[in-house]
């Protein structure tokens, strides 16, 4: 297929829409919010100092159901919610807003709350970056042998922010364009020197907030690398700004870029973040998918399971079904990482498994490509395969689907059943064992006493750009 064909799949029904972004300063002017009482509006405003808020005209006009606002999953997904802060913190922020406090005082109060919420404040991460020619590469993470993660500096924002995303750390220091080419050549050099790397996953934030011309600078040099098979782009643009693929000024250029990747003999996978089936329901969202698929790219779908947004089996069943119907491939269901406003969004592992287990048998084999619920933990991606009884003990059956040490992948292991556990750290081994099988090796990797057999380094880095999709990827 040539680029011309991709062009012709543009839907005549979708009109050009110019991106308009709304932030905290616009909250007072949003007519839709008048449906809420003044107290609720003030609470949202107060919270938006602590939790970065940004949305856009498409989300406001087409995704949120303003008739059922308070319970609406898309509203919950995109507007800060009063329950995201503990009472005392919320009341403090509300009091400040009501008293007309100046920005400096509000910011100061917000920062001190953030510092308590954020278990990994920027700068406290250990520096341990992959290097090229002895020089650290900013924005690069190499945790699993086959795949390098790349965070382009201009891709560290999103078309709309998800409330469950822990991302204020990455707001500081979004670098300018001029670094792009330098970053791009070091990325290509690193990948070129590492024959074990078959995939590059470009992520953020959202790399598709970048102009196509900037994205190109990263992608083009990779096309010449023989051992590189796949380029993945982690993005929520298909859900939050489908016009990126349709009518934006450089949408056609993006499709041509996807097409060039394919013609270079490589696979392009859009790792699309769809949290709720409604994000797939609009004409623009469906046209965007058709257009991306017409370039020969694949669309694989992933999202975290979050309370108030998508914590029911019916939602996931519908989500996976719609994805398959539209030609996309269900890929991961993530457990939301234990950070940020976790008490508001978290779903215990036992409940996450129940939801998965209820939805999975109801879809056909074509949707059972999905894996989950999966925790992206320090040693790797751990999936909860089930709950069962073993030698008189109730246990979780767990398995690595991705691991820092490849020989761990696929190996089942057990943890004591715990109704309240929300993360791997909360789990304990069964049958009188002191630790999980991977822990001794993991300790040594962490201390840098050993590297995994393939030579990978710990991915922790000092750059603040770590808290995007990778939170739950
Ligand atoms: C999930 C993830 C990947 C990709 O893993 P796949 O199993 O190939 O999808 C790569 N790097 C990191 C850090 C990840 O979390
Ligand atoms: S990085 Fe991903 S999860 Fe976070 S706000 Fe952006 S789209 Fe949402």
JSON list of N, CA and C and ligand atoms in Angstrom, two decimals, residues 141-144 146-149 199 201 232 271 302 331-332 334 371 376 381 401-402 459 470 472-473, ligand 1:
[
{"chain": "A", "resi": 141, "resn": "UNK", "atom": "N", "xyz": [15.84, 4.36, 28.59]},
{"chain": "A", "resi": 141, "resn": "UNK", "atom": "CA", "xyz": [15.68, 3.35, 29.63]},
{"chain": "A", "resi": 141, "resn": "UNK", "atom": "C", "xyz": [15.76, 1.97, 28.99]},
{"chain": "A", "resi": 142, "resn": "UNK", "atom": "N", "xyz": [16.62, 1.13, 29.53]},
{"chain": "A", "resi": 142, "resn": "UNK", "atom": "CA", "xyz": [16.78, -0.20, 28.94]},
{"chain": "A", "resi": 142, "resn": "UNK", "atom": "C", "xyz": [16.66, -1.24, 30.05]},
{"chain": "A", "resi": 143, "resn": "UNK", "atom": "N", "xyz": [15.45, -1.69, 30.26]},
{"chain": "A", "resi": 143, "resn": "UNK", "atom": "CA", "xyz": [15.16, -2.58, 31.38]},
{"chain": "A", "resi": 143, "resn": "UNK", "atom": "C", "xyz": [15.04, -4.01, 30.90]},
{"chain": "A", "resi": 144, "resn": "UNK", "atom": "N", "xyz": [14.36, -4.20, 29.79]},
{"chain": "A", "resi": 144, "resn": "UNK", "atom": "CA", "xyz": [14.17, -5.54, 29.24]},
{"chain": "A", "resi": 144, "resn": "UNK", "atom": "C", "xyz": [15.02, -5.69, 27.99]},
{"chain": "A", "resi": 146, "resn": "UNK", "atom": "N", "xyz": [15.09, -6.92, 25.02]},
{"chain": "A", "resi": 146, "resn": "UNK", "atom": "CA", "xyz": [14.74, -6.68, 23.61]},
{"chain": "A", "resi": 146, "resn": "UNK", "atom": "C", "xyz": [14.30, -5.24, 23.31]},
{"chain": "A", "resi": 147, "resn": "UNK", "atom": "N", "xyz": [13.93, -4.52, 24.37]},
{"chain": "A", "resi": 147, "resn": "UNK", "atom": "CA", "xyz": [13.23, -3.26, 24.12]},
{"chain": "A", "resi": 147, "resn": "UNK", "atom": "C", "xyz": [13.86, -2.07, 24.84]},
{"chain": "A", "resi": 148, "resn": "UNK", "atom": "N", "xyz": [14.15, -1.04, 24.08]},
{"chain": "A", "resi": 148, "resn": "UNK", "atom": "CA", "xyz": [14.63, 0.21, 24.67]},
{"chain": "A", "resi": 148, "resn": "UNK", "atom": "C", "xyz": [13.49, 1.21, 24.69]},
{"chain": "A", "resi": 149, "resn": "UNK", "atom": "N", "xyz": [13.33, 1.85, 25.84]},
{"chain": "A", "resi": 149, "resn": "UNK", "atom": "CA", "xyz": [12.32, 2.89, 25.99]},
{"chain": "A", "resi": 149, "resn": "UNK", "atom": "C", "xyz": [12.99, 4.23, 25.78]},
{"chain": "A", "resi": 199, "resn": "UNK", "atom": "N", "xyz": [13.27, -3.82, 19.59]},
{"chain": "A", "resi": 199, "resn": "UNK", "atom": "CA", "xyz": [12.18, -2.83, 19.61]},
{"chain": "A", "resi": 199, "resn": "UNK", "atom": "C", "xyz": [12.67, -1.53, 20.25]},
{"chain": "A", "resi": 201, "resn": "UNK", "atom": "N", "xyz": [10.69, 1.64, 21.91]},
{"chain": "A", "resi": 201, "resn": "UNK", "atom": "CA", "xyz": [9.37, 2.15, 22.29]},
{"chain": "A", "resi": 201, "resn": "UNK", "atom": "C", "xyz": [9.51, 3.62, 22.65]},
{"chain": "A", "resi": 232, "resn": "UNK", "atom": "N", "xyz": [7.75, 1.23, 18.30]},
{"chain": "A", "resi": 232, "resn": "UNK", "atom": "CA", "xyz": [6.45, 1.39, 18.95]},
{"chain": "A", "resi": 232, "resn": "UNK", "atom": "C", "xyz": [6.32, 2.83, 19.42]},
{"chain": "A", "resi": 271, "resn": "UNK", "atom": "N", "xyz": [1.05, 1.91, 20.41]},
{"chain": "A", "resi": 271, "resn": "UNK", "atom": "CA", "xyz": [0.60, 1.35, 21.69]},
{"chain": "A", "resi": 271, "resn": "UNK", "atom": "C", "xyz": [-0.42, 2.33, 22.25]},
{"chain": "A", "resi": 302, "resn": "UNK", "atom": "N", "xyz": [-3.69, -0.70, 25.53]},
{"chain": "A", "resi": 302, "resn": "UNK", "atom": "CA", "xyz": [-3.35, -0.95, 26.93]},
{"chain": "A", "resi": 302, "resn": "UNK", "atom": "C", "xyz": [-3.92, 0.14, 27.81]},
{"chain": "A", "resi": 331, "resn": "UNK", "atom": "N", "xyz": [-3.95, -5.63, 24.44]},
{"chain": "A", "resi": 331, "resn": "UNK", "atom": "CA", "xyz": [-2.57, -6.02, 24.78]},
{"chain": "A", "resi": 331, "resn": "UNK", "atom": "C", "xyz": [-2.34, -6.15, 26.28]},
{"chain": "A", "resi": 332, "resn": "UNK", "atom": "N", "xyz": [-2.48, -5.07, 27.02]},
{"chain": "A", "resi": 332, "resn": "UNK", "atom": "CA", "xyz": [-2.25, -5.16, 28.47]},
{"chain": "A", "resi": 332, "resn": "UNK", "atom": "C", "xyz": [-3.39, -4.54, 29.27]},
{"chain": "A", "resi": 334, "resn": "UNK", "atom": "N", "xyz": [-3.29, -3.13, 33.02]},
{"chain": "A", "resi": 334, "resn": "UNK", "atom": "CA", "xyz": [-2.32, -2.88, 34.08]},
{"chain": "A", "resi": 334, "resn": "UNK", "atom": "C", "xyz": [-2.98, -2.66, 35.43]},
{"chain": "A", "resi": 371, "resn": "UNK", "atom": "N", "xyz": [-3.30, -9.39, 28.15]},
{"chain": "A", "resi": 371, "resn": "UNK", "atom": "CA", "xyz": [-2.70, -10.02, 29.33]},
{"chain": "A", "resi": 371, "resn": "UNK", "atom": "C", "xyz": [-2.84, -9.10, 30.52]},
{"chain": "A", "resi": 376, "resn": "UNK", "atom": "N", "xyz": [3.72, -3.52, 36.66]},
{"chain": "A", "resi": 376, "resn": "UNK", "atom": "CA", "xyz": [5.07, -3.21, 36.21]},
{"chain": "A", "resi": 376, "resn": "UNK", "atom": "C", "xyz": [5.91, -2.88, 37.43]},
{"chain": "A", "resi": 381, "resn": "UNK", "atom": "N", "xyz": [7.36, -7.34, 34.75]},
{"chain": "A", "resi": 381, "resn": "UNK", "atom": "CA", "xyz": [5.90, -7.30, 34.70]},
{"chain": "A", "resi": 381, "resn": "UNK", "atom": "C", "xyz": [5.37, -8.61, 35.26]},
{"chain": "A", "resi": 401, "resn": "UNK", "atom": "N", "xyz": [5.56, -11.86, 32.94]},
{"chain": "A", "resi": 401, "resn": "UNK", "atom": "CA", "xyz": [5.39, -11.85, 31.49]},
{"chain": "A", "resi": 401, "resn": "UNK", "atom": "C", "xyz": [6.49, -11.01, 30.84]},
{"chain": "A", "resi": 402, "resn": "UNK", "atom": "N", "xyz": [7.25, -10.35, 31.68]},
{"chain": "A", "resi": 402, "resn": "UNK", "atom": "CA", "xyz": [8.41, -9.61, 31.19]},
{"chain": "A", "resi": 402, "resn": "UNK", "atom": "C", "xyz": [9.33, -9.49, 32.40]},
{"chain": "A", "resi": 459, "resn": "UNK", "atom": "N", "xyz": [17.33, 0.62, 35.46]},
{"chain": "A", "resi": 459, "resn": "UNK", "atom": "CA", "xyz": [16.82, 1.72, 34.64]},
{"chain": "A", "resi": 459, "resn": "UNK", "atom": "C", "xyz": [16.66, 3.02, 35.40]},
{"chain": "A", "resi": 470, "resn": "UNK", "atom": "N", "xyz": [4.94, 5.17, 31.58]},
{"chain": "A", "resi": 470, "resn": "UNK", "atom": "CA", "xyz": [5.73, 4.09, 32.12]},
{"chain": "A", "resi": 470, "resn": "UNK", "atom": "C", "xyz": [5.27, 3.72, 33.55]},
{"chain": "A", "resi": 472, "resn": "UNK", "atom": "N", "xyz": [2.56, 2.71, 34.42]},
{"chain": "A", "resi": 472, "resn": "UNK", "atom": "CA", "xyz": [1.79, 1.47, 34.43]},
{"chain": "A", "resi": 472, "resn": "UNK", "atom": "C", "xyz": [2.09, 0.62, 33.20]},
{"chain": "A", "resi": 473, "resn": "UNK", "atom": "N", "xyz": [3.11, 0.97, 32.47]},
{"chain": "A", "resi": 473, "resn": "UNK", "atom": "CA", "xyz": [3.39, 0.25, 31.23]},
{"chain": "A", "resi": 473, "resn": "UNK", "atom": "C", "xyz": [3.95, -1.12, 31.52]},
{"chain": "B", "resi": 1, "resn": "LIG", "atom": "C1", "xyz": [6.36, -2.97, 29.29]},
{"chain": "B", "resi": 1, "resn": "LIG", "atom": "C2", "xyz": [7.68, -2.47, 29.09]},
{"chain": "B", "resi": 1, "resn": "LIG", "atom": "C3", "xyz": [8.37, -2.73, 27.91]},
{"chain": "B", "resi": 1, "resn": "LIG", "atom": "C4", "xyz": [7.78, -3.54, 26.78]},
{"chain": "B", "resi": 1, "resn": "LIG", "atom": "O1", "xyz": [7.54, -4.88, 27.15]},
{"chain": "B", "resi": 1, "resn": "LIG", "atom": "P1", "xyz": [6.78, -5.87, 26.18]},
{"chain": "B", "resi": 1, "resn": "LIG", "atom": "O2", "xyz": [6.52, -7.08, 27.02]},
{"chain": "B", "resi": 1, "resn": "LIG", "atom": "O3", "xyz": [7.67, -6.14, 25.04]},
{"chain": "B", "resi": 1, "resn": "LIG", "atom": "O4", "xyz": [5.50, -5.19, 25.76]},
{"chain": "B", "resi": 1, "resn": "LIG", "atom": "C5", "xyz": [9.67, -2.27, 27.80]},
{"chain": "B", "resi": 1, "resn": "LIG", "atom": "N1", "xyz": [10.26, -1.54, 28.78]},
{"chain": "B", "resi": 1, "resn": "LIG", "atom": "C6", "xyz": [9.61, -1.26, 29.93]},
{"chain": "B", "resi": 1, "resn": "LIG", "atom": "C7", "xyz": [10.32, -0.50, 31.02]},
{"chain": "B", "resi": 1, "resn": "LIG", "atom": "C8", "xyz": [8.30, -1.70, 30.13]},
{"chain": "B", "resi": 1, "resn": "LIG", "atom": "O5", "xyz": [7.67, -1.40, 31.27]}
]
